[in-house]
XYZ file of C-alpha atoms in Angstrom:
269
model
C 151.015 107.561 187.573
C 154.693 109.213 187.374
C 154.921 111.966 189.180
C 157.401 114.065 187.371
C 157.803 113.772 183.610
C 159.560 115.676 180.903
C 157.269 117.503 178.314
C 158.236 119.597 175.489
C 156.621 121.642 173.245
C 157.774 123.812 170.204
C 157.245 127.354 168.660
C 153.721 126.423 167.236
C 152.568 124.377 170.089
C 153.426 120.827 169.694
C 154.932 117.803 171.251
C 158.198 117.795 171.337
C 160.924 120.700 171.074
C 162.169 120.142 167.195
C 161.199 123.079 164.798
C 160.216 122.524 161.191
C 161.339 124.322 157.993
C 158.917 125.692 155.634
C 159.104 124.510 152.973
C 159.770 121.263 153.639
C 163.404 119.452 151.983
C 163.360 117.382 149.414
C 164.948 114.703 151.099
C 163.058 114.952 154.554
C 159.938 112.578 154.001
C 157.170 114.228 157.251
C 154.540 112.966 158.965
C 152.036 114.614 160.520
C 150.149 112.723 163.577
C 146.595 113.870 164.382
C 144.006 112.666 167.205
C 143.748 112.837 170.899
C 145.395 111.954 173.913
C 146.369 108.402 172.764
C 148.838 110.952 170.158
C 149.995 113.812 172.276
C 151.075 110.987 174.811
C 150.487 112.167 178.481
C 152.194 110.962 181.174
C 155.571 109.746 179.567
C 157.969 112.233 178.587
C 157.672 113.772 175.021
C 159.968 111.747 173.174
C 158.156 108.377 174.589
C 154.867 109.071 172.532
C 154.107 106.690 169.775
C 155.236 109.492 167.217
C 158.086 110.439 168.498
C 159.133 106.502 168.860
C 158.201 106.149 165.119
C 160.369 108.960 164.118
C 163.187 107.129 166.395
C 162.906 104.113 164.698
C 162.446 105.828 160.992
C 165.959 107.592 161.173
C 167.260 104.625 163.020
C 166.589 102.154 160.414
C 166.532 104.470 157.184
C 164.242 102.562 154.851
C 164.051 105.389 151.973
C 166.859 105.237 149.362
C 167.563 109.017 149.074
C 166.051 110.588 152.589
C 168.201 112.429 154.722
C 165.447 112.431 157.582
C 162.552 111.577 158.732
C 160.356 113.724 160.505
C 156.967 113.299 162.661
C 154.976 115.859 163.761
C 152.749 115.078 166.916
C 149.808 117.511 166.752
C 147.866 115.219 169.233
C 145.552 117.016 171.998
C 143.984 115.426 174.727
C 139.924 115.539 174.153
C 139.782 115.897 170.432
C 137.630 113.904 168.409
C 137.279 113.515 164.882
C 136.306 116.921 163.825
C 138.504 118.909 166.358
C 141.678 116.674 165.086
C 140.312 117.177 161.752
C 140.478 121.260 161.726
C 144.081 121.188 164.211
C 145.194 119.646 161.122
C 143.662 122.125 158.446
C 144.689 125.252 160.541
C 147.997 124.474 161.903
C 149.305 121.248 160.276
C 148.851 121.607 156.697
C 151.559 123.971 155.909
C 154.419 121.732 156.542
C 153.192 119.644 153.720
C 153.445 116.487 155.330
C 153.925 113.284 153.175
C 151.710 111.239 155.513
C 148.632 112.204 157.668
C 148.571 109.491 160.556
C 145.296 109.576 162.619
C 145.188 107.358 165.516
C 141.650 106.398 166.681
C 139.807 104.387 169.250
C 135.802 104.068 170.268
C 135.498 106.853 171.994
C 136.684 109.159 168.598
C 133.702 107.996 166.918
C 130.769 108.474 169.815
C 131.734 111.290 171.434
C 131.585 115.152 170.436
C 134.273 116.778 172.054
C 132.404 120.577 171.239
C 129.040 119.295 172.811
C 131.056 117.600 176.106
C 132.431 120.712 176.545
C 129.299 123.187 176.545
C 127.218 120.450 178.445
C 130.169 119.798 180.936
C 130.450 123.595 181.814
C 126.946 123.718 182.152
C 126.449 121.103 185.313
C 129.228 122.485 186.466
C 127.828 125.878 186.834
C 124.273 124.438 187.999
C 126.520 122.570 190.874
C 126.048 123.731 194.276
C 129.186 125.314 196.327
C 129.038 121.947 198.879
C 129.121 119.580 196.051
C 132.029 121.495 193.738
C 133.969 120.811 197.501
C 132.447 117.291 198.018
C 131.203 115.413 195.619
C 129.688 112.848 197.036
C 126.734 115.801 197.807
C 126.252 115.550 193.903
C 122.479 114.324 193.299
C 124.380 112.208 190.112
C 127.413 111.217 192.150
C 126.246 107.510 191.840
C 126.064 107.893 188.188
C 129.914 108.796 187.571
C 131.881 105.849 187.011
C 133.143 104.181 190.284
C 137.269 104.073 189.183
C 136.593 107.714 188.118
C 135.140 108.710 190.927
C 137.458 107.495 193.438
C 140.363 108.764 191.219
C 142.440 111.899 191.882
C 141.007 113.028 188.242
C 139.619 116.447 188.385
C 135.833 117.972 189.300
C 135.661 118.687 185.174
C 136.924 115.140 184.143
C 134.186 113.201 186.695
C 131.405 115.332 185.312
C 132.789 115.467 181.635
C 131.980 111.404 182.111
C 128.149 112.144 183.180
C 127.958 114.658 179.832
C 129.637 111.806 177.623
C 127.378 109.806 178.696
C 123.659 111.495 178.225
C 125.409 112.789 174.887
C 125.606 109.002 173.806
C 122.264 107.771 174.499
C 121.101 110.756 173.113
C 122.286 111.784 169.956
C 122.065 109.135 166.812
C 125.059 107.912 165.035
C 123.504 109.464 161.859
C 124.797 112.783 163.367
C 128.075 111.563 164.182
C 128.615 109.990 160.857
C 127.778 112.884 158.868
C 129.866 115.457 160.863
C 132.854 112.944 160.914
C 132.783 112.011 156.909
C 132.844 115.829 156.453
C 135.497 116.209 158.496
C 137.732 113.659 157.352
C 136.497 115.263 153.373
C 137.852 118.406 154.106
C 141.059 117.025 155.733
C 141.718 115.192 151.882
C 140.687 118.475 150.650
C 143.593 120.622 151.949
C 146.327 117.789 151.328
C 147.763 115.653 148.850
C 149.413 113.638 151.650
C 148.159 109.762 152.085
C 146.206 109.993 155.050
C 146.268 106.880 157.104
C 143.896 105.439 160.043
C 145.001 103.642 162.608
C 142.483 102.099 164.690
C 143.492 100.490 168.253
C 142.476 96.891 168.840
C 138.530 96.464 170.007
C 137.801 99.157 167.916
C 133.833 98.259 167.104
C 133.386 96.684 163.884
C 130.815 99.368 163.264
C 133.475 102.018 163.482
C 136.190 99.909 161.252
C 133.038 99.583 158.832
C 133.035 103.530 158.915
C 136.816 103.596 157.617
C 136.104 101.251 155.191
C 133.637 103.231 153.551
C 136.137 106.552 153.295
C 138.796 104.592 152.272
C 136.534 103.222 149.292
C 134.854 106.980 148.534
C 138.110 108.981 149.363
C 141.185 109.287 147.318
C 144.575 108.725 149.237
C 142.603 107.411 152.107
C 143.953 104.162 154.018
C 143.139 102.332 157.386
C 144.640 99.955 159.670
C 142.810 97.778 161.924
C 143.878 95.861 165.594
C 146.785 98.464 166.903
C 148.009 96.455 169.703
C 146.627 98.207 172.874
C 145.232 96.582 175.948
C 144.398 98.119 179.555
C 146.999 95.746 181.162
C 149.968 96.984 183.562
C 152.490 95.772 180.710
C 150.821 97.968 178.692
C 149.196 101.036 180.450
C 149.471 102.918 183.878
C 146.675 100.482 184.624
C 144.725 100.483 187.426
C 144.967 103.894 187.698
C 144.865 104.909 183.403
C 144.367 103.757 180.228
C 146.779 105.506 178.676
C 149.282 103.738 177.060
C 152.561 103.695 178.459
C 156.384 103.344 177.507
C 155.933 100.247 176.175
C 152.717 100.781 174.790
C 153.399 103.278 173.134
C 156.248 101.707 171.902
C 154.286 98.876 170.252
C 152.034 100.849 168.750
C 154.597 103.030 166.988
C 156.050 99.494 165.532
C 152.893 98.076 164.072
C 152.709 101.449 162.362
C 156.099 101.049 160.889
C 155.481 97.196 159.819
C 151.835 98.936 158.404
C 153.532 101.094 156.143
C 156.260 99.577 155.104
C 154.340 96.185 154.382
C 151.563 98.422 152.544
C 154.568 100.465 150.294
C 152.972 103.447 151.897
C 156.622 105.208 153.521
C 158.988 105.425 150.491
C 158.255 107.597 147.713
């Protein structure tokens, strides 16, 4: 991974160092990005995430007779899932009236609960021992943690975040998960008239996509996008080491968003 990289954050907290007007121009059409890591963009500087390479490419290119600017916020936080992306949005995004929601999803959006990894991850870690916080190959589950992970320079929290992903998967149905994820995404349509817009990665399970379809059909203003390029390749990501996307990654993702919207009349008013 880089070692040094330049990060940026505004007044309110997100990516990037640009402030935005309330209420929003006329001629400025926004966007408003929402999800989780794959959105706030770690490990490339702030202007290299996938929103902030959209918004690059938006006021290069100027597709919108009439629009003096483009703007796109990135309210992307590493760990959120669908709910916690859902109320960043309601709570701190909503106000700027955005013209577009964009929310940027992958498997692990859809079968993981980012409030129950939490409370079950700072619960081992406060039932682990002194010697295995310090070592933890003394962990009685140290053989359970994923064996990149493990061997990683990742955090204690991260390796046994992975062991409470994990039991939360196997145990908790996907009826759960649906139902708090529909309501979610419900109340997101409920505070804004904005087109909100999925955009699931590539390999996203069919049974997830299915789950899109569905709110798209029973939700007004509600649109999805299937097979985001993204692949764990060096190209790609900061492979072997992460998954993230990097430069370039992000940088193809951000363009099969444009060609999404424009091809779907979804940008221009």
């Amino acid at each position: 991974l880089p070692s040094q990289v330049s990060v940026q954050t505004n007044g309110e907290g997100f990516m990037g160092s640009a402030e935005y007007a309330i209420p929003k121009p006329s001629d400025v059409i926004r966007i408003v990005a929402i999800g989780d890591s794959f959105t706030e963009g770690p490990y490339v500087p702030s202007a290299s995430s996938y929103p902030s390479q959209l918004e690059t490419t938006l006021n290069f290119l100027a597709p919108c007779q009439g629009v003096r600017k483009f703007e796109v916020l990135n309210l992307g936080v590493g760990g959120y899932d669908i709910p916690f992306a859902a109320h960043r949005f309601i709570t701190r995004g909503s106000k700027y009236s955005p013209d577009l929601v964009l929310w940027l999803v992958k498997n692990d959006d859809f079968e993981e609960s980012a409030e129950l990894v939490i409370s079950e991850t700072n619960r081992m870690m406060s039932t682990m021992s002194a010697g295995a916080q310090q070592d933890l190959r003394q962990y009685a589950r140290y053989g359970d943690i994923d064996k990149t992970l493990r061997d990683s320079s990742e955090d204690l929290w991260t390796k046994i975040s992975y062991l409470a992903t994990r039991d939360q998967i196997q145990s908790r149905s996907q009826k759960l998960y649906y139902d708090e994820q529909t309501a979610a995404v419900r109340n997101v349509a409920a505070t804004t008239g904005a087109r909100i817009i999925f955009l699931a990665l590539s390999k996203t399970h069919p049974m997830y996509i299915a789950r899109l379809k569905v709110w798209a059909n029973t939700m007004p203003n509600l649109y999805w996008a299937a097979d985001m390029p993204y692949e764990v390749s060096p190209d790609m990501t900061f492979a072997p080491h992460d998954a993230h996307p990097n430069e370039r990654g992000y940088a193809r993702i951000a363009d099969a968003a444009y060609e999404y919207l424009m091809h779907n009349s979804l940008l221009c008013h």
